[in-house]
Amino acid sequence: MKVLSVIWKISDDKLHGFSDDKTGLIVVRDLCEYLGRKVESYLLLGKEYLPKTDLGNIHIVDTESVAEESAGKSRLEILAAAFEKALIEIRPDIVHVHDSGDFCRACMRICCRKRIPYIFTAHSFIGKDQKISVVEDRDILWQEEVYTMPDIHVVSVSKGIMPKLTRDFPHLKPAQLCVIQNGTTFRFERIETDLKEKLGFQGKKLLICPGKITDRKNQMQVVRAFRILPKSVREKIGVLFCGNDRLEGRLQRAIKEAGLEDSLKYVGVLDSVQMKEYYSVSDGLIMPSRLEGLSIAALEALACGLPVIMFSDIECAMDLDDENAICLVKERTDEMLAEAVGNWALRDWDREAILQYSARFTMERVAEEYIEYYRRVLNEAGNGKK
């Protein structure tokens, strides 16, 4: 079987133009790698023009030569031409699309025109009633086009995405839909470090809050919750925020204005080695997101034996349902979030039990389920492949 995956960008230290990008979907790179251990896995990227090369078990598709031959054309036209060339040269059995931007939507339209089986993975989903920012408004318009494409098959990475998807797009039939829960390749290696002391958090229980600093990730609510925590509790807890700041310093200013510098710190963007160091000194992860697929950060935390604090109405609450690993916040109020943080701090969490629970979220399992789903879609199309 030949699988051609399409996405704008990934994160990979060994791939030119993608090594410094911490926002690309690591899970897609990992999935393509694990697919490549069982089938022929090709990957077409849009962010940079690349030559044909191999990245582990992934065959990176050539876009560089098409760009060199296409002077005067737009990037979208060049990438669409590269995709059509790949369809001719590779002759994939199925195309797997991973985001809803202009480039990926163009690839889906080409698949429709050429009647090539394709699937789309919903890594997250913004309900039509979930207004967060201008960026999300754009994403909602993209979703409208994606989910109304002919013959689309949709994979959700989280059980909680599917009810919202079917509510907003009721024309989608059950045969077009599938849930394949995310997994991770993350393997925790504890690092001996004095980081806690350097940060001024010695003697405190530490929560890590990774992810882009955005309204959607909702880190500002953590600041508000800490303002109402009793001082006796607050003094025993620290929170580290890490990720690309998209709020232009609003989080840092809110922390300073609240006088919480001794409890809350923004530490910037961390690479994979730094993340392991920060996980080594953490006691849990807090994820205040307004919406979230099956979060890779949460899966990594569980793989470290760390409990996760998150709201009960978030999509992945249906996936991460073990009370010995997850601390659910019942309502989206500052008071309930503060109460959950206090309860988390008082509880003696069993790290071994959390590690055992995390073992179900492997990338090997994810790749096997996708391959089985590809076969199902191909059999429905009359193009069954082994």
PDB file of C-alpha atoms in Angstrom, residues 145-281:
ATOM      1  CA  GLU A 145     -15.526  23.801   2.704  1.00  0.00           C
ATOM      2  CA  VAL A 146     -13.619  20.738   3.910  1.00  0.00           C
ATOM      3  CA  TYR A 147     -16.537  18.870   5.455  1.00  0.00           C
ATOM      4  CA  THR A 148     -18.774  19.458   2.456  1.00  0.00           C
ATOM      5  CA  MET A 149     -16.290  18.030  -0.046  1.00  0.00           C
ATOM      6  CA  PRO A 150     -17.557  15.077  -2.104  1.00  0.00           C
ATOM      7  CA  ASP A 151     -16.697  11.557  -0.897  1.00  0.00           C
ATOM      8  CA  ILE A 152     -14.761  12.790   2.136  1.00  0.00           C
ATOM      9  CA  HIS A 153     -13.855  10.366   4.912  1.00  0.00           C
ATOM     10  CA  VAL A 154     -13.070  11.981   8.262  1.00  0.00           C
ATOM     11  CA  VAL A 155     -10.952  10.648  11.108  1.00  0.00           C
ATOM     12  CA  SER A 156     -11.262  12.351  14.495  1.00  0.00           C
ATOM     13  CA  VAL A 157      -8.293  12.087  16.871  1.00  0.00           C
ATOM     14  CA  SER A 158     -10.644  12.389  19.839  1.00  0.00           C
ATOM     15  CA  LYS A 159     -13.999  10.898  20.800  1.00  0.00           C
ATOM     16  CA  GLY A 160     -15.152  14.316  21.942  1.00  0.00           C
ATOM     17  CA  ILE A 161     -14.732  15.923  18.512  1.00  0.00           C
ATOM     18  CA  MET A 162     -17.211  13.605  16.812  1.00  0.00           C
ATOM     19  CA  PRO A 163     -20.453  14.817  18.495  1.00  0.00           C
ATOM     20  CA  LYS A 164     -19.664  18.431  17.568  1.00  0.00           C
ATOM     21  CA  LEU A 165     -18.710  17.441  14.025  1.00  0.00           C
ATOM     22  CA  THR A 166     -21.911  15.489  13.391  1.00  0.00           C
ATOM     23  CA  ARG A 167     -24.010  18.247  14.984  1.00  0.00           C
ATOM     24  CA  ASP A 168     -22.587  20.931  12.691  1.00  0.00           C
ATOM     25  CA  PHE A 169     -22.409  18.721   9.574  1.00  0.00           C
ATOM     26  CA  PRO A 170     -25.352  16.295   9.861  1.00  0.00           C
ATOM     27  CA  HIS A 171     -25.057  15.279   6.197  1.00  0.00           C
ATOM     28  CA  LEU A 172     -21.962  13.211   7.014  1.00  0.00           C
ATOM     29  CA  LYS A 173     -22.897   9.543   7.214  1.00  0.00           C
ATOM     30  CA  PRO A 174     -21.531   7.105   9.817  1.00  0.00           C
ATOM     31  CA  ALA A 175     -19.628   5.259   7.061  1.00  0.00           C
ATOM     32  CA  GLN A 176     -17.681   8.469   6.402  1.00  0.00           C
ATOM     33  CA  LEU A 177     -16.570   8.883  10.013  1.00  0.00           C
ATOM     34  CA  CYS A 178     -14.063   7.179  12.269  1.00  0.00           C
ATOM     35  CA  VAL A 179     -12.328   7.883  15.594  1.00  0.00           C
ATOM     36  CA  ILE A 180      -8.644   6.997  15.910  1.00  0.00           C
ATOM     37  CA  GLN A 181      -7.303   8.356  19.185  1.00  0.00           C
ATOM     38  CA  ASN A 182      -3.938  10.094  19.103  1.00  0.00           C
ATOM     39  CA  GLY A 183      -0.797   8.463  20.410  1.00  0.00           C
ATOM     40  CA  THR A 184       2.734   9.528  21.158  1.00  0.00           C
ATOM     41  CA  THR A 185       6.280   8.257  20.707  1.00  0.00           C
ATOM     42  CA  PHE A 186       7.388  10.200  23.773  1.00  0.00           C
ATOM     43  CA  ARG A 187       9.610   8.282  26.179  1.00  0.00           C
ATOM     44  CA  PHE A 188      10.356   9.993  29.448  1.00  0.00           C
ATOM     45  CA  GLU A 189      13.930  10.176  30.711  1.00  0.00           C
ATOM     46  CA  ARG A 190      14.229  11.841  34.096  1.00  0.00           C
ATOM     47  CA  ILE A 191      16.964  14.465  34.153  1.00  0.00           C
ATOM     48  CA  GLU A 192      18.724  15.376  37.377  1.00  0.00           C
ATOM     49  CA  THR A 193      18.574  19.150  37.507  1.00  0.00           C
ATOM     50  CA  ASP A 194      18.489  22.116  39.870  1.00  0.00           C
ATOM     51  CA  LEU A 195      15.964  23.862  37.621  1.00  0.00           C
ATOM     52  CA  LYS A 196      13.397  24.150  40.402  1.00  0.00           C
ATOM     53  CA  GLU A 197      15.835  26.086  42.572  1.00  0.00           C
ATOM     54  CA  LYS A 198      16.905  28.304  39.657  1.00  0.00           C
ATOM     55  CA  LEU A 199      13.264  29.201  39.055  1.00  0.00           C
ATOM     56  CA  GLY A 200      12.714  29.955  42.726  1.00  0.00           C
ATOM     57  CA  PHE A 201      10.180  27.151  43.116  1.00  0.00           C
ATOM     58  CA  GLN A 202      12.036  24.977  45.616  1.00  0.00           C
ATOM     59  CA  GLY A 203       9.684  23.256  48.055  1.00  0.00           C
ATOM     60  CA  LYS A 204       6.661  23.826  45.797  1.00  0.00           C
ATOM     61  CA  LYS A 205       4.502  21.434  43.821  1.00  0.00           C
ATOM     62  CA  LEU A 206       4.941  22.378  40.186  1.00  0.00           C
ATOM     63  CA  LEU A 207       2.431  22.421  37.312  1.00  0.00           C
ATOM     64  CA  ILE A 208       3.574  22.799  33.724  1.00  0.00           C
ATOM     65  CA  CYS A 209       1.302  24.476  31.167  1.00  0.00           C
ATOM     66  CA  PRO A 210       2.707  23.926  27.636  1.00  0.00           C
ATOM     67  CA  GLY A 211       1.289  25.304  24.394  1.00  0.00           C
ATOM     68  CA  LYS A 212       1.055  28.486  22.373  1.00  0.00           C
ATOM     69  CA  ILE A 213      -0.015  31.427  24.528  1.00  0.00           C
ATOM     70  CA  THR A 214      -3.406  32.206  22.959  1.00  0.00           C
ATOM     71  CA  ASP A 215      -7.029  32.935  23.831  1.00  0.00           C
ATOM     72  CA  ARG A 216      -7.847  29.437  22.613  1.00  0.00           C
ATOM     73  CA  LYS A 217      -5.360  27.824  25.023  1.00  0.00           C
ATOM     74  CA  ASN A 218      -6.813  30.059  27.757  1.00  0.00           C
ATOM     75  CA  GLN A 219      -3.760  30.465  29.999  1.00  0.00           C
ATOM     76  CA  MET A 220      -5.136  33.772  31.293  1.00  0.00           C
ATOM     77  CA  GLN A 221      -7.758  31.905  33.324  1.00  0.00           C
ATOM     78  CA  VAL A 222      -4.994  30.215  35.327  1.00  0.00           C
ATOM     79  CA  VAL A 223      -3.852  33.675  36.454  1.00  0.00           C
ATOM     80  CA  ARG A 224      -7.385  34.582  37.510  1.00  0.00           C
ATOM     81  CA  ALA A 225      -7.788  31.273  39.363  1.00  0.00           C
ATOM     82  CA  PHE A 226      -4.548  31.804  41.280  1.00  0.00           C
ATOM     83  CA  ARG A 227      -5.705  35.230  42.398  1.00  0.00           C
ATOM     84  CA  ILE A 228      -8.537  33.626  44.365  1.00  0.00           C
ATOM     85  CA  LEU A 229      -6.579  30.684  45.770  1.00  0.00           C
ATOM     86  CA  PRO A 230      -6.006  30.984  49.529  1.00  0.00           C
ATOM     87  CA  LYS A 231      -2.519  32.332  50.140  1.00  0.00           C
ATOM     88  CA  SER A 232      -1.641  29.246  52.201  1.00  0.00           C
ATOM     89  CA  VAL A 233      -2.365  27.035  49.167  1.00  0.00           C
ATOM     90  CA  ARG A 234      -0.911  29.368  46.543  1.00  0.00           C
ATOM     91  CA  GLU A 235       2.432  29.533  48.334  1.00  0.00           C
ATOM     92  CA  LYS A 236       2.858  25.779  47.895  1.00  0.00           C
ATOM     93  CA  ILE A 237       2.233  25.689  44.112  1.00  0.00           C
ATOM     94  CA  GLY A 238       4.059  26.993  41.042  1.00  0.00           C
ATOM     95  CA  VAL A 239       2.992  27.062  37.380  1.00  0.00           C
ATOM     96  CA  LEU A 240       5.361  27.229  34.412  1.00  0.00           C
ATOM     97  CA  PHE A 241       3.925  28.467  31.114  1.00  0.00           C
ATOM     98  CA  CYS A 242       5.924  27.510  28.006  1.00  0.00           C
ATOM     99  CA  GLY A 243       5.210  28.085  24.334  1.00  0.00           C
ATOM    100  CA  ASN A 244       5.184  30.710  21.621  1.00  0.00           C
ATOM    101  CA  ASP A 245       3.620  33.924  22.943  1.00  0.00           C
ATOM    102  CA  ARG A 246       0.795  35.008  20.619  1.00  0.00           C
ATOM    103  CA  LEU A 247      -0.747  37.421  23.123  1.00  0.00           C
ATOM    104  CA  GLU A 248       2.046  40.007  22.894  1.00  0.00           C
ATOM    105  CA  GLY A 249       2.950  39.824  26.578  1.00  0.00           C
ATOM    106  CA  ARG A 250      -0.579  39.963  28.004  1.00  0.00           C
ATOM    107  CA  LEU A 251       0.017  36.854  30.121  1.00  0.00           C
ATOM    108  CA  GLN A 252       3.229  38.195  31.640  1.00  0.00           C
ATOM    109  CA  ARG A 253       1.611  41.564  32.361  1.00  0.00           C
ATOM    110  CA  ALA A 254      -1.377  39.873  34.025  1.00  0.00           C
ATOM    111  CA  ILE A 255       0.961  37.841  36.239  1.00  0.00           C
ATOM    112  CA  LYS A 256       2.843  40.981  37.281  1.00  0.00           C
ATOM    113  CA  GLU A 257      -0.305  43.028  37.863  1.00  0.00           C
ATOM    114  CA  ALA A 258      -1.696  40.251  40.087  1.00  0.00           C
ATOM    115  CA  GLY A 259       1.548  40.123  42.075  1.00  0.00           C
ATOM    116  CA  LEU A 260       1.939  36.422  41.310  1.00  0.00           C
ATOM    117  CA  GLU A 261       5.538  36.378  40.050  1.00  0.00           C
ATOM    118  CA  ASP A 262       6.496  33.988  42.864  1.00  0.00           C
ATOM    119  CA  SER A 263       3.877  31.458  41.719  1.00  0.00           C
ATOM    120  CA  LEU A 264       3.505  31.862  37.938  1.00  0.00           C
ATOM    121  CA  LYS A 265       6.305  32.162  35.363  1.00  0.00           C
ATOM    122  CA  TYR A 266       6.469  32.290  31.570  1.00  0.00           C
ATOM    123  CA  VAL A 267       9.668  30.558  30.405  1.00  0.00           C
ATOM    124  CA  GLY A 268       9.370  30.934  26.609  1.00  0.00           C
ATOM    125  CA  VAL A 269       9.616  28.276  23.901  1.00  0.00           C
ATOM    126  CA  LEU A 270      11.303  25.019  24.927  1.00  0.00           C
ATOM    127  CA  ASP A 271      12.916  22.406  22.690  1.00  0.00           C
ATOM    128  CA  SER A 272      12.437  18.660  23.226  1.00  0.00           C
ATOM    129  CA  VAL A 273      15.468  18.313  25.524  1.00  0.00           C
ATOM    130  CA  GLN A 274      14.381  21.281  27.650  1.00  0.00           C
ATOM    131  CA  MET A 275      10.862  19.865  27.884  1.00  0.00           C
ATOM    132  CA  LYS A 276      12.221  16.675  29.450  1.00  0.00           C
ATOM    133  CA  GLU A 277      14.106  18.775  31.984  1.00  0.00           C
ATOM    134  CA  TYR A 278      10.941  20.693  32.859  1.00  0.00           C
ATOM    135  CA  TYR A 279       8.888  17.495  33.032  1.00  0.00           C
ATOM    136  CA  SER A 280      11.532  16.144  35.433  1.00  0.00           C
ATOM    137  CA  VAL A 281      10.773  18.841  37.983  1.00  0.00           C
TER     138      VAL A 281
END
